[in-house]
Short mmCIF file of C-alpha atoms and ligand atoms in Angstrom, two decimals:
data_model
loop_
_atom_site.label_atom_id
_atom_site.label_comp_id
_atom_site.label_asym_id
_atom_site.label_seq_id
_atom_site.Cartn_x
_atom_site.Cartn_y
_atom_site.Cartn_z
CA MET P 572 74.94 42.29 20.90
CA THR P 573 75.07 39.77 18.08
CA PRO P 574 72.02 40.15 15.82
CA PRO P 575 69.88 37.02 15.47
CA PRO P 576 70.75 34.96 12.38
CA SER P 577 68.82 36.16 9.33
CA PRO P 578 66.33 33.63 7.96
CA SER P 579 67.85 31.44 5.29
CA ALA P 580 66.60 31.70 1.71
CA VAL P 581 64.06 29.07 0.73
CA LEU P 582 64.73 27.49 -2.63
CA ARG P 583 61.66 27.63 -4.89
CA LEU P 584 61.15 24.55 -7.05
CA GLY P 585 58.47 24.86 -9.73
CA ASP P 586 58.45 21.54 -11.55
CA VAL P 587 59.29 17.88 -11.26
CA SER P 588 62.72 18.08 -12.88
CA ALA P 589 63.84 20.93 -10.61
CA LEU P 590 62.59 18.95 -7.60
CA ARG P 591 64.27 15.70 -8.67
CA GLY P 592 67.54 17.47 -9.54
CA ARG P 593 67.70 19.08 -6.12
CA VAL P 594 66.89 15.84 -4.27
CA ARG P 595 69.47 13.96 -6.38
CA ASP P 596 72.20 16.49 -5.51
CA TRP P 597 71.40 16.29 -1.81
CA ARG P 598 71.47 12.50 -1.91
CA ARG P 599 74.81 12.51 -3.73
CA ALA P 600 76.14 14.63 -0.87
CA GLY P 601 74.92 11.93 1.55
CA GLU P 602 72.04 14.04 2.93
CA THR P 603 68.64 12.69 3.92
CA VAL P 604 65.47 14.39 2.67
CA ALA P 605 61.99 14.84 4.17
CA LEU P 606 58.84 16.06 2.42
CA VAL P 607 55.98 17.91 4.13
CA PRO P 608 52.97 18.14 1.78
CA THR P 609 50.62 21.10 2.43
CA MET P 610 48.05 23.29 0.75
CA GLY P 611 49.69 26.45 2.10
CA ALA P 612 48.15 29.11 4.38
CA LEU P 613 50.75 27.80 6.78
CA HIS P 614 50.35 27.94 10.56
CA GLU P 615 52.09 26.49 13.62
CA GLY P 616 50.60 23.04 12.87
CA HIS P 617 52.41 22.92 9.52
CA LEU P 618 55.55 24.33 11.11
CA ALA P 619 55.48 21.54 13.71
CA LEU P 620 55.64 19.08 10.82
CA VAL P 621 58.65 20.96 9.43
CA ARG P 622 60.40 20.90 12.82
CA HIS P 623 59.77 17.16 13.23
CA ALA P 624 61.12 16.69 9.70
CA GLN P 625 64.26 18.66 10.60
CA GLU P 626 64.88 16.38 13.56
CA ARG P 627 64.75 13.33 11.29
CA CYS P 628 66.38 14.52 8.07
CA ARG P 629 69.09 16.94 6.98
CA ARG P 630 66.94 18.57 4.26
CA VAL P 631 63.27 19.50 4.33
CA ILE P 632 61.07 20.29 1.34
CA VAL P 633 57.57 21.69 1.91
CA SER P 634 55.17 21.33 -1.00
CA ILE P 635 52.40 23.88 -1.39
CA PHE P 636 49.65 22.85 -3.78
CA VAL P 637 45.93 23.55 -3.39
CA ASN P 638 44.80 20.30 -4.96
CA PRO P 639 41.59 20.81 -6.95
CA THR P 640 40.72 17.09 -7.11
CA GLN P 641 40.23 16.76 -3.35
CA PHE P 642 37.54 19.46 -3.20
CA GLY P 643 33.90 18.68 -3.99
CA PRO P 644 31.88 20.93 -6.34
CA ASN P 645 30.29 22.82 -3.42
CA GLU P 646 33.42 23.04 -1.29
CA ASP P 647 35.82 25.92 -0.71
CA PHE P 648 38.44 25.38 -3.46
CA SER P 649 38.01 28.83 -4.99
CA ARG P 650 38.01 30.67 -1.66
CA TYR P 651 40.73 28.52 -0.04
CA PRO P 652 43.36 30.99 1.31
CA ARG P 653 46.38 31.46 -0.98
CA VAL P 654 49.14 33.51 0.69
CA LEU P 655 52.34 32.28 -0.94
CA GLU P 656 54.70 35.07 0.11
CA ASP P 657 53.58 34.82 3.76
CA ASP P 658 54.12 31.06 3.56
CA ILE P 659 57.63 31.42 2.14
CA ALA P 660 58.50 33.93 4.89
CA LEU P 661 57.37 31.42 7.57
CA LEU P 662 59.37 28.64 5.90
CA ALA P 663 62.45 30.87 5.87
CA GLU P 664 61.99 31.61 9.57
CA VAL P 665 61.76 27.94 10.48
CA GLY P 666 64.67 27.08 8.18
CA ALA P 667 63.01 24.81 5.59
CA ASP P 668 65.36 24.22 2.66
CA ALA P 669 62.95 24.28 -0.26
CA ALA P 670 59.35 24.92 -1.28
CA TYR P 671 57.96 22.78 -4.08
CA LEU P 672 55.29 24.86 -5.85
CA PRO P 673 53.86 22.91 -8.77
CA ASP P 674 50.98 24.36 -10.79
CA VAL P 675 47.87 22.43 -11.78
CA ALA P 676 49.24 21.62 -15.26
CA THR P 677 52.37 20.09 -13.71
CA MET P 678 50.33 17.83 -11.43
CA TYR P 679 47.56 17.05 -13.92
CA PRO P 680 48.86 17.37 -17.49
CA PRO P 681 46.35 17.04 -20.35
CA GLY P 682 45.10 13.48 -20.63
CA PHE P 683 45.71 12.69 -16.94
CA ALA P 684 43.62 9.57 -16.26
CA THR P 685 44.92 7.69 -13.21
CA THR P 686 43.42 7.71 -9.73
CA VAL P 687 44.55 6.04 -6.51
CA THR P 688 41.62 4.82 -4.42
CA VAL P 689 41.90 3.17 -1.03
CA ALA P 690 39.04 0.84 -0.08
CA GLY P 691 37.82 0.16 3.46
CA LEU P 692 39.46 3.04 5.29
CA THR P 693 37.57 5.58 3.16
CA GLU P 694 34.13 4.02 3.59
CA GLY P 695 33.26 5.80 6.87
CA LEU P 696 33.79 9.18 8.57
CA CYS P 697 34.69 11.83 5.94
CA GLY P 698 34.42 9.32 3.04
CA PRO P 699 30.64 9.32 2.47
CA VAL P 700 30.22 13.07 3.12
CA ARG P 701 33.10 14.06 0.82
CA PRO P 702 32.77 11.75 -2.20
CA GLY P 703 36.01 11.68 -4.20
CA HIS P 704 37.98 13.53 -1.52
CA PHE P 705 40.26 10.69 -0.44
CA ALA P 706 40.86 9.58 -4.03
CA GLY P 707 42.00 13.14 -4.71
CA VAL P 708 44.24 13.11 -1.63
CA ALA P 709 45.69 9.63 -2.23
CA THR P 710 46.40 10.43 -5.88
CA VAL P 711 48.10 13.77 -5.25
CA VAL P 712 50.12 12.48 -2.29
CA THR P 713 51.24 9.40 -4.24
CA LYS P 714 52.36 11.72 -7.04
CA LEU P 715 54.20 14.03 -4.63
CA LEU P 716 55.95 11.07 -2.99
CA LEU P 717 57.01 9.62 -6.35
CA GLN P 718 58.07 13.00 -7.68
CA ALA P 719 60.29 13.82 -4.70
CA LEU P 720 61.18 10.29 -3.50
CA PRO P 721 62.15 11.59 -0.06
CA ASP P 722 63.31 9.32 2.76
CA LEU P 723 60.40 10.43 4.91
CA ALA P 724 57.08 12.26 4.52
CA LEU P 725 55.18 13.79 7.45
CA PHE P 726 51.45 14.28 7.95
CA GLY P 727 49.37 15.64 10.83
CA GLU P 728 47.21 13.50 13.09
CA LYS P 729 44.75 16.41 12.81
CA ASP P 730 43.60 14.71 9.59
CA PHE P 731 43.69 11.24 11.10
CA GLN P 732 41.71 9.41 8.42
CA GLN P 733 43.86 11.04 5.74
CA LEU P 734 47.01 9.89 7.57
CA GLN P 735 45.76 6.28 7.65
CA VAL P 736 44.72 6.42 3.99
CA ILE P 737 48.17 7.68 3.00
CA ARG P 738 49.92 5.03 5.09
CA ARG P 739 47.80 2.36 3.40
CA ALA P 740 48.35 3.66 -0.15
CA ALA P 741 52.13 3.99 0.35
CA ARG P 742 52.34 0.49 1.79
CA ASP P 743 50.11 -1.10 -0.85
CA LEU P 744 51.91 0.56 -3.77
CA ASP P 745 55.42 -0.11 -2.42
CA VAL P 746 56.25 3.60 -2.38
CA PRO P 747 59.73 3.63 -0.82
CA VAL P 748 59.04 6.48 1.60
CA ALA P 749 58.53 6.23 5.39
CA ILE P 750 55.31 7.91 6.55
CA GLU P 751 55.22 9.60 9.95
CA GLY P 752 52.27 11.14 11.81
CA VAL P 753 52.72 14.24 13.98
CA PRO P 754 50.43 15.15 16.95
CA THR P 755 47.90 17.93 16.47
CA VAL P 756 48.96 21.46 17.39
CA ARG P 757 46.19 23.37 19.22
CA GLU P 758 45.39 26.88 20.38
CA ALA P 759 45.55 27.41 24.15
CA ASP P 760 41.76 26.85 24.32
CA GLY P 761 42.01 23.48 22.54
CA LEU P 762 40.95 24.46 19.02
CA ALA P 763 43.09 22.55 16.51
CA LEU P 764 44.99 24.93 14.23
CA SER P 765 43.58 24.87 10.71
CA SER P 766 43.86 27.03 7.62
CA ARG P 767 40.05 27.12 7.69
CA ASN P 768 39.87 28.71 11.17
CA ARG P 769 40.29 32.08 9.48
CA TYR P 770 36.76 31.67 8.06
CA LEU P 771 35.26 31.77 11.60
CA SER P 772 33.46 34.89 12.83
CA THR P 773 34.33 36.18 16.31
CA GLU P 774 31.26 34.48 17.74
CA GLU P 775 32.02 31.18 15.97
CA ARG P 776 35.64 31.31 17.10
CA HIS P 777 34.34 31.62 20.65
CA ALA P 778 32.21 28.47 20.28
CA ALA P 779 34.80 26.46 18.32
CA PRO P 780 36.80 24.96 21.25
CA THR P 781 33.67 23.00 22.30
CA ILE P 782 34.65 20.52 19.60
CA HIS P 783 37.83 19.57 21.48
CA ALA P 784 36.10 19.60 24.88
CA VAL P 785 33.48 17.16 23.55
CA LEU P 786 36.15 14.87 22.07
CA GLN P 787 37.96 14.74 25.40
CA ARG P 788 34.74 14.10 27.29
CA VAL P 789 33.80 11.21 25.00
CA ALA P 790 37.34 9.78 25.21
CA ALA P 791 37.23 9.86 29.01
CA ALA P 792 33.76 8.28 29.12
CA VAL P 793 34.63 5.32 26.88
CA ARG P 794 38.21 4.71 28.05
CA GLY P 795 37.24 2.05 30.60
CA GLY P 796 35.20 0.00 28.12
CA ALA P 797 31.75 1.55 28.67
CA ALA P 798 29.33 1.48 25.71
CA THR P 799 30.18 4.28 23.27
CA ALA P 800 26.60 5.11 22.16
CA PRO P 801 25.48 7.13 25.24
CA ALA P 802 28.71 9.18 25.31
CA LEU P 803 28.37 9.90 21.59
CA ALA P 804 24.72 10.97 21.96
CA GLU P 805 25.63 13.30 24.82
CA GLY P 806 28.57 14.70 22.83
CA ARG P 807 26.46 15.33 19.77
CA ALA P 808 23.85 17.17 21.89
CA ALA P 809 26.60 19.31 23.44
CA LEU P 810 27.91 20.27 20.01
CA GLU P 811 24.44 21.21 18.81
CA ALA P 812 23.82 23.23 21.97
CA ALA P 813 27.04 25.17 21.28
CA GLY P 814 25.77 26.09 17.80
CA PHE P 815 27.35 23.37 15.66
CA GLY P 816 25.24 21.90 12.90
CA PRO P 817 25.02 19.74 11.01
CA VAL P 818 27.25 17.37 12.96
CA GLN P 819 28.32 15.08 10.12
CA TYR P 820 29.76 12.44 12.42
CA LEU P 821 30.95 11.92 15.96
CA SER P 822 32.43 8.48 16.23
CA VAL P 823 34.63 6.21 18.31
CA ALA P 824 36.69 4.12 15.92
CA ASP P 825 39.48 1.58 15.92
CA ALA P 826 42.72 3.56 15.51
CA GLU P 827 43.99 1.26 12.78
CA SER P 828 40.96 0.24 10.68
CA LEU P 829 38.75 3.24 11.61
CA ALA P 830 35.83 0.83 12.01
CA PRO P 831 33.23 2.16 14.49
CA LEU P 832 33.39 0.63 17.97
CA GLU P 833 30.59 -0.16 20.38
CA ARG P 834 33.16 -0.53 23.15
CA VAL P 835 36.86 0.31 23.31
CA GLU P 836 39.15 -2.65 23.85
CA GLY P 837 42.36 -1.52 22.11
CA PRO P 838 43.84 1.62 20.52
CA ALA P 839 40.94 3.87 19.51
CA ARG P 840 40.22 7.39 18.38
CA VAL P 841 37.27 9.75 18.82
CA LEU P 842 36.66 11.66 15.58
CA VAL P 843 34.30 14.45 14.62
CA ALA P 844 33.29 16.57 11.63
CA ALA P 845 30.79 19.39 12.16
CA TYR P 846 29.82 22.66 10.61
CA LEU P 847 30.03 25.90 12.55
CA GLY P 848 28.18 28.36 10.35
CA ARG P 849 29.63 27.85 6.87
CA THR P 850 32.90 26.40 8.16
CA ARG P 851 33.46 22.68 8.36
CA LEU P 852 35.71 21.69 11.26
CA ILE P 853 37.25 18.27 11.87
CA ASP P 854 39.20 17.03 14.84
CA ASN P 855 40.08 13.86 16.72
CA VAL P 856 41.78 12.65 19.90
CA ALA P 857 43.22 9.34 21.07
CA VAL P 858 41.14 7.42 23.62
P1 LIG Q 1436 46.74 21.10 4.82
O1 LIG Q 1436 47.55 22.27 4.37
O2 LIG Q 1436 45.53 21.45 5.58
O3 LIG Q 1436 46.49 20.12 3.69
O4 LIG Q 1436 47.66 20.34 5.85
C1 LIG Q 1436 48.96 19.92 5.53
C2 LIG Q 1436 49.46 19.00 6.60
O5 LIG Q 1436 49.50 19.67 7.84
C3 LIG Q 1436 48.58 17.77 6.79
O6 LIG Q 1436 49.40 16.63 7.01
C4 LIG Q 1436 47.79 18.13 8.02
O7 LIG Q 1436 47.34 17.01 8.74
C5 LIG Q 1436 48.82 18.90 8.82
N1 LIG Q 1436 48.17 19.77 9.79
C6 LIG Q 1436 47.17 20.67 9.58
N2 LIG Q 1436 46.79 21.25 10.74
C7 LIG Q 1436 47.56 20.70 11.71
C8 LIG Q 1436 47.64 20.86 13.13
N3 LIG Q 1436 46.85 21.71 13.78
N4 LIG Q 1436 48.54 20.12 13.81
C9 LIG Q 1436 49.35 19.23 13.16
N5 LIG Q 1436 49.32 19.04 11.82
C10 LIG Q 1436 48.44 19.75 11.11
#
């Protein structure tokens, strides 16, 4: 029997000039390039982004950078999982071409003073409860896009507000990179895959799929144009009964502007952020 092909080596790129040199050589050879930005602790959700990228482009670079500026002072930056060698092994298995692994000094050299902020889209949902978060995300993603200048960059719908913020920033700043969203990858019981799921205790893991069940229930209730408020109140109560708290938001919003909706008349999304014990979970579904 022929042995399965051994996983290809993943090129490790540590700084901007190594990244640009590699992308330049690929382009000279007529190859297209996709970038998948991540914070590592990779799971099947990240790998789905890589596979989508491979369908669109000849070469795929995955960046792994736990970005300090998108974490608040009381958030989990210091305990965020860092498992680089496991990540590289997964990338080799899926056949990614390169991992871009900048350190903090590469991304934020001494004297760094520029921030990208996106108005409007960041005013609701995660914006008010995570002050500075989206500025941190928009700034680091803008840098990654300009550093790599890929043809395409892919982001998960799991972080739907983040996806819209990135689309807006790239459009507004004329960043010459196409942005593509990829549907959320879930466990069989509906829980969206997340690097933070590993924080959940056995009991919390058992309760966690309620978040997806509630989203689906709200989506079904408001689909025909019924008022959103009663469905949201019922959903919030169901989350609290399952042990979630605080529920930071449960909202039906316009899929484009993310403005809250009293009734659904066009493309819309149901979005939630809630704590389960010490772990903050977010999720969303289309209506
Ligand atoms: P993170 O490492 O959490 O910053 O995520 C990196 C990228 O993977 C982001 O674009 C996320 O939206 C995406 N992502 C995370 N979890 C999932 C998932 N379960 N399904 C699809 N994409 C995901």
